[in-house]
Coordinates of C-alpha atoms in Angstrom, one line a residue:
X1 CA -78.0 -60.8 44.9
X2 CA -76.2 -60.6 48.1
X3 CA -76.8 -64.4 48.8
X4 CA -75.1 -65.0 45.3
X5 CA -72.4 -62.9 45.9
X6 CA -71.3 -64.6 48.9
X7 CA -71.7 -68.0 47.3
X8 CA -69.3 -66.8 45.0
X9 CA -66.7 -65.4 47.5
X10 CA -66.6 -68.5 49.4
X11 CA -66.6 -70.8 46.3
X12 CA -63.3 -68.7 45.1
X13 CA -61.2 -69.8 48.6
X14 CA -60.4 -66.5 50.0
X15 CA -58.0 -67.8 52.2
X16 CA -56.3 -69.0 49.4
X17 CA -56.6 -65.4 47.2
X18 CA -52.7 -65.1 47.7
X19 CA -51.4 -68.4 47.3
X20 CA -52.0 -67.8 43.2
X21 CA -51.6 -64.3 43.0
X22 CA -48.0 -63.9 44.8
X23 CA -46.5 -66.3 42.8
X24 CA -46.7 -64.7 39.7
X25 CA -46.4 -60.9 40.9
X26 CA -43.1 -61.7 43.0
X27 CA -42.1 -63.8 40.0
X28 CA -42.5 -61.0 37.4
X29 CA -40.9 -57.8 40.0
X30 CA -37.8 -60.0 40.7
X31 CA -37.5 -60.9 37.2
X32 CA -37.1 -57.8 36.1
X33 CA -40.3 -56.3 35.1
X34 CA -42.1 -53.2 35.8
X35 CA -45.1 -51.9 37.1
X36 CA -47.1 -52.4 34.5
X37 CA -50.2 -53.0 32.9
X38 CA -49.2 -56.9 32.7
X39 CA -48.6 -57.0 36.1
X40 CA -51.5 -55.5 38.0
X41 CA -53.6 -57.2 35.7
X42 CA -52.3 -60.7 36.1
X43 CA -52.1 -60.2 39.9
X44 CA -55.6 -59.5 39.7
X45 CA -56.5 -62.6 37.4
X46 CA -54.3 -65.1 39.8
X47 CA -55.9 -63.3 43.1
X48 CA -59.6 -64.0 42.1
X49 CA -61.1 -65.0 38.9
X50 CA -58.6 -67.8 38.6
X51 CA -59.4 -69.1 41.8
X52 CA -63.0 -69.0 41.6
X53 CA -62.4 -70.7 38.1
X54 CA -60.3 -73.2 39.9
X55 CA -62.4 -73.9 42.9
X56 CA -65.7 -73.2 41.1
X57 CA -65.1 -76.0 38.9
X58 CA -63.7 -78.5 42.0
X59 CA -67.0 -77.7 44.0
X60 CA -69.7 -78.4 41.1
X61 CA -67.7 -81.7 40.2
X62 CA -67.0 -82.4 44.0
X63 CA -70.6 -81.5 45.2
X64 CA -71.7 -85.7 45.7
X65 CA -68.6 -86.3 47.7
X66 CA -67.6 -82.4 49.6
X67 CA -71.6 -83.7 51.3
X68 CA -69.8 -86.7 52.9
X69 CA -66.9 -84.5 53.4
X70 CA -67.2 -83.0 57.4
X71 CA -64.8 -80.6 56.8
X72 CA -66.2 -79.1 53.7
X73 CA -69.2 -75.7 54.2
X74 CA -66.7 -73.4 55.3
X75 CA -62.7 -71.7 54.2
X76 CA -61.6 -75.1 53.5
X77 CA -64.5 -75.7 50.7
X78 CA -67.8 -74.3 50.4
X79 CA -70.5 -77.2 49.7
X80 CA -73.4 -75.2 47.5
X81 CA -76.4 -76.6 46.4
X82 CA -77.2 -77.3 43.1
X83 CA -79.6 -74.4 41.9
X84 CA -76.2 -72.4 42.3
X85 CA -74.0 -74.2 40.7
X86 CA -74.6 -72.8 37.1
X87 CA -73.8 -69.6 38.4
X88 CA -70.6 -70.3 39.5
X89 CA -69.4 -71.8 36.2
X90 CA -70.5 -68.8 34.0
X91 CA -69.3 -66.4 36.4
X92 CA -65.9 -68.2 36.8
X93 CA -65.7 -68.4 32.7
X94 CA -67.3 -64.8 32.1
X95 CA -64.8 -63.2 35.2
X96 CA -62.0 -64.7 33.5
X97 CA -62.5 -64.1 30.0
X98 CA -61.6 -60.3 29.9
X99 CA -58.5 -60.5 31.8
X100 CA -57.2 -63.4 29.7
X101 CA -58.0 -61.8 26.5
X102 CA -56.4 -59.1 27.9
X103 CA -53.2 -60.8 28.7
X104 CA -53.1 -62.2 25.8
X105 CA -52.8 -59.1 24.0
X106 CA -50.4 -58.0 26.5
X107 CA -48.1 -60.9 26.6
X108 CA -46.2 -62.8 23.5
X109 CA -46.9 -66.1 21.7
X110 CA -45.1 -67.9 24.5
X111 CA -46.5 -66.5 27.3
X112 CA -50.3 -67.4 25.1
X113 CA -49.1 -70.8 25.4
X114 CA -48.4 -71.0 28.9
X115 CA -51.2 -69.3 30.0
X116 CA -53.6 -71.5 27.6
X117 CA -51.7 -74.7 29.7
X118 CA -52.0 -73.6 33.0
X119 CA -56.1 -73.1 32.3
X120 CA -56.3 -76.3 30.6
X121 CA -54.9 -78.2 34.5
X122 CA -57.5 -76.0 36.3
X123 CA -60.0 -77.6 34.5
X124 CA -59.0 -80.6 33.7
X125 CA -58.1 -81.2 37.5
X126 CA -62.0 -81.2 38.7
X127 CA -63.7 -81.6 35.5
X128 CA -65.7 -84.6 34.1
X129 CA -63.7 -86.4 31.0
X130 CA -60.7 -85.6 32.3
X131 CA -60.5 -85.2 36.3
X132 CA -56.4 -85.7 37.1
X133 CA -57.5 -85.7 40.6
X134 CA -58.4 -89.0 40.6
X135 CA -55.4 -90.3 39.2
X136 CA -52.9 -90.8 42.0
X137 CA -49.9 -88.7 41.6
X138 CA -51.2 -86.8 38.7
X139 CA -53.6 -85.3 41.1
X140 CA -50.5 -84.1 43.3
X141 CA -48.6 -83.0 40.2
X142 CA -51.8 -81.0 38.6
X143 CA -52.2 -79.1 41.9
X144 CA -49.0 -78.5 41.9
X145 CA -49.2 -76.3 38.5
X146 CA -52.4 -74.3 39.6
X147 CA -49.6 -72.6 41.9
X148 CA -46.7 -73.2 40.1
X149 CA -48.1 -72.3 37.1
X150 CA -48.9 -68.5 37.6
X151 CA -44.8 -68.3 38.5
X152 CA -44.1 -69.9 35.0
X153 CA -46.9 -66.9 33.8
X154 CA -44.5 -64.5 35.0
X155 CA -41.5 -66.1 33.8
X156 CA -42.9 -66.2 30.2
X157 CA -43.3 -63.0 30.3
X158 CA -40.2 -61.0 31.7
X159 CA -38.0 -64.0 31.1
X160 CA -36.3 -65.8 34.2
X161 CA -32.5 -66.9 35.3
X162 CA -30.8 -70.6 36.4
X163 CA -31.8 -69.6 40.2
X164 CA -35.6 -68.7 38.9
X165 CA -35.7 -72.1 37.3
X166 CA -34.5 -73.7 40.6
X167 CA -37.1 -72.0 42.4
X168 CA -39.5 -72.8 40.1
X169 CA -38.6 -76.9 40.9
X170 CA -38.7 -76.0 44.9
X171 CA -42.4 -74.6 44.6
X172 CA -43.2 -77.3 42.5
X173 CA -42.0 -79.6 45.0
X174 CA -43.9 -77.5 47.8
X175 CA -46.9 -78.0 45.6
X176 CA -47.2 -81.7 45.4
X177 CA -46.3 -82.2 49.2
X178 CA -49.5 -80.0 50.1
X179 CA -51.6 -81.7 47.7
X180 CA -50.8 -85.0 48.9
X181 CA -50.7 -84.2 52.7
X182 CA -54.1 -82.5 52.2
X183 CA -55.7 -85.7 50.2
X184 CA -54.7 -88.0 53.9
X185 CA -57.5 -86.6 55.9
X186 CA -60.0 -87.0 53.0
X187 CA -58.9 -90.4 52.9
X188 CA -62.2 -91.7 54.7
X189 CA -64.9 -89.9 52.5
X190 CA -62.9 -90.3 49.5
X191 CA -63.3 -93.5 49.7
X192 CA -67.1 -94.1 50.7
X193 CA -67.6 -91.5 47.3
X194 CA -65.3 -94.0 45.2
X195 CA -62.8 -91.4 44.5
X196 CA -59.2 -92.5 43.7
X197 CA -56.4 -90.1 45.2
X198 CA -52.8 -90.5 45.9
X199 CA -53.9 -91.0 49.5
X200 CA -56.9 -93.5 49.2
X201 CA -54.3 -95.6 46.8
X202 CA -50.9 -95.3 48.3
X203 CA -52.5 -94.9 52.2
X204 CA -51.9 -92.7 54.8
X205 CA -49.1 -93.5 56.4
X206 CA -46.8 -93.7 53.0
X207 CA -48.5 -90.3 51.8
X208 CA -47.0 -88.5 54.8
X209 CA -43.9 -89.7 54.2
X210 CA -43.6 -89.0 50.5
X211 CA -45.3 -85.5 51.2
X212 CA -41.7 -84.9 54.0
X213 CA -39.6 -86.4 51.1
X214 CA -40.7 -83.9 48.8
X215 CA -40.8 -80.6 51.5
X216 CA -37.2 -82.1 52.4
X217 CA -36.0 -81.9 48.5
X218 CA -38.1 -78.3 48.3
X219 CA -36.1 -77.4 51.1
X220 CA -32.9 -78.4 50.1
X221 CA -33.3 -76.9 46.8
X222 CA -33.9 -73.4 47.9
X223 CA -31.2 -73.9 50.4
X224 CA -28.8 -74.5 47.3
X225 CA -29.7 -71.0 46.4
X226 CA -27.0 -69.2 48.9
X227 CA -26.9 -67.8 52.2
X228 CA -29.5 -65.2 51.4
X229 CA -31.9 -68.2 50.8
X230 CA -31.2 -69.9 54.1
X231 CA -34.3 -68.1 56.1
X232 CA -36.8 -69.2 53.1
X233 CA -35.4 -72.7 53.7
X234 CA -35.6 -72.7 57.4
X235 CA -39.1 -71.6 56.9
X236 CA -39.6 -74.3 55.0
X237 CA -38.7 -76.9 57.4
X238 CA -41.5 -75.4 59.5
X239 CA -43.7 -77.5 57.0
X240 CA -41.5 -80.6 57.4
X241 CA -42.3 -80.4 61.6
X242 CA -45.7 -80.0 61.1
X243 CA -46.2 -83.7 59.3
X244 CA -44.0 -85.4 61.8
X245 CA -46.4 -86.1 64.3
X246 CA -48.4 -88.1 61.4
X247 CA -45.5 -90.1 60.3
X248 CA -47.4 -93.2 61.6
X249 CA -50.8 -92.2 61.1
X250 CA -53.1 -95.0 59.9
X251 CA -55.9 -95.4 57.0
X252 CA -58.9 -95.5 59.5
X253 CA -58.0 -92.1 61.8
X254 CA -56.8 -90.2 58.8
X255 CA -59.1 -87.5 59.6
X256 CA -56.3 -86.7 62.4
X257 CA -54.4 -85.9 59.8
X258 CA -56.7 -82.2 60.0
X259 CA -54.9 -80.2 62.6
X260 CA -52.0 -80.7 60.5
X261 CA -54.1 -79.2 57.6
X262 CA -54.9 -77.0 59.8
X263 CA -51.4 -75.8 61.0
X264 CA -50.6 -75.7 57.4
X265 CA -52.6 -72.9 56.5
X266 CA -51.1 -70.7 58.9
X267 CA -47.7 -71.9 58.0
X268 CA -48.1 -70.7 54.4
X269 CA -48.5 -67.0 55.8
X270 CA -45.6 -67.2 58.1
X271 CA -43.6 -68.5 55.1
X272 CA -45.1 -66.2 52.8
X273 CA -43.5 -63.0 55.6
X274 CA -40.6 -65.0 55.3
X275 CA -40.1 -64.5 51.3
X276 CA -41.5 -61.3 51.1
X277 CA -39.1 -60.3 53.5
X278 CA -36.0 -62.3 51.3
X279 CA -37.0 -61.0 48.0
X280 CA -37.5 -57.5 49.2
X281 CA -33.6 -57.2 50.7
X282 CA -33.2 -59.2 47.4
X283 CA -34.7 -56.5 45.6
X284 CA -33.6 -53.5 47.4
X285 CA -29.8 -54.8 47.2
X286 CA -29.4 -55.3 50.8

């Protein structure tokens, strides 16, 4: 039982627990709404069951290529053999089940309908039939709404503003750019394993590039926000200095392209102080 437990908490991404699950409870407190039943149970869905639902999926479909992946076994993507992989489906479906229901019941036909879309892209991102991620740019945008899509949750719920909407764009922006920075130093094994990406199709070195063209428009979005904004933005442009040393990187040392990845996930909890920091003067009228 223990060994199956800590398949499970490594198939979920623990690292990325709060990537999911801030989204939608900042988006739902600033908003307007209360501590409620809706929100500690949502943050609860986006911190874990959705994640191991969303990774879960990605590492049974993934299994053939993650083995020719190096950096795959560890925070970054567990590689599990087979005679596990049935339990991780069922216990991403049955983990996930109850708080759905439940914010279904909770929530309004709108809010039904966005949460029913943002499960579809979780599985149709990995799954077989359907597998966005192999279709370049789709896979960038799809990603993009598995963290996107928890702050459009929150919206649908409590309801959002012309600046919400703005943000909304910026994450989404945010989104893609990490998805398609993150595909360049797979570039290698994706390719040996056949699998199309927006990295193995539009290469390395123009990846990078879009990936800074769309942190610099996720920047300068949240930078249209007002003054208060400006420290989110200039913590954003942390992410723009971190590909620069890339900008020429080529198809066959892509795997360089890691201690960027690397950097990155560090950078998303000095951004995330950043925010928290922002919406709480935001919050507390200061």
């Amino acid at each position: 039982m223990k060994e199956k437990i800590n398949v499970l908490f490594m198939t979920s991404r623990p690292l990325s627990w709060v990537n999911t699950a801030y989204p939608f409870a900042a988006g739902y407190v600033v908003m307007g709404g209360a501590i409620d039943a809706r929100l500690i149970i949502g943050t609860l869905f986006f911190l874990i069951p959705y994640n191991l639902l969303m990774y879960g999926i990605n590492d049974v479909c993934d299994y053939e290529s993650d083995m020719r992946n190096p950096r795959k076994g560890g925070v970054e993507g567990a590689v599990t053999p087979r005679k596990y992989h049935r339990l991780i489906v069922w216990s991403a479906v049955l983990s996930c089940l109850p708080f759905v229901l439940a914010l279904v019941l909770l929530g309004n036909w709108q809010s039904a309908l966005v949460l029913a879309v943002v499960l579809f892209f979780v599985v149709a991102y990995s799954a077989k039939g359907l597998r966005s991620k192999e279709v370049p740019l789709l896979d960038s945008v799809t990603s993009s709404l598995h963290f996107v899509g928890p702050l459009l949750y929150a919206y649908s719920l409590v309801g959002t503003t012309q600046a919400g909407w703005l943000v909304a764009v910026a994450f989404f922006c945010w989104g893609m750019a990490s998805q398609a920075f993150g595909a360049v130093q797979d570039i290698v094994p994706d390719r040996e394993a056949k699998i199309r990406s927006i990295a193995t199709v539009f290469g390395a070195r123009s990846t990078v590039w879009l990936a800074i063209l769309l942190y610099v428009a996720a920047v300068g979005l949240v930078a249209c926000l007002g003054v208060a904004a400006w420290p989110v933005a200039s913590a954003g442009s942390l992410y723009i200095i971190n590909l620069l040393p890339f900008v020429r990187i080529r198809d066959e040392r892509s795997a360089e392209a890691r201690a960027g990845w690397r950097r990155f996930l560090w950078l998303n909890y000095v951004a995330g102080a950043v925010v928290t920091v922002t919406l709480l003067m935001k919050v507390w009228g200061v």
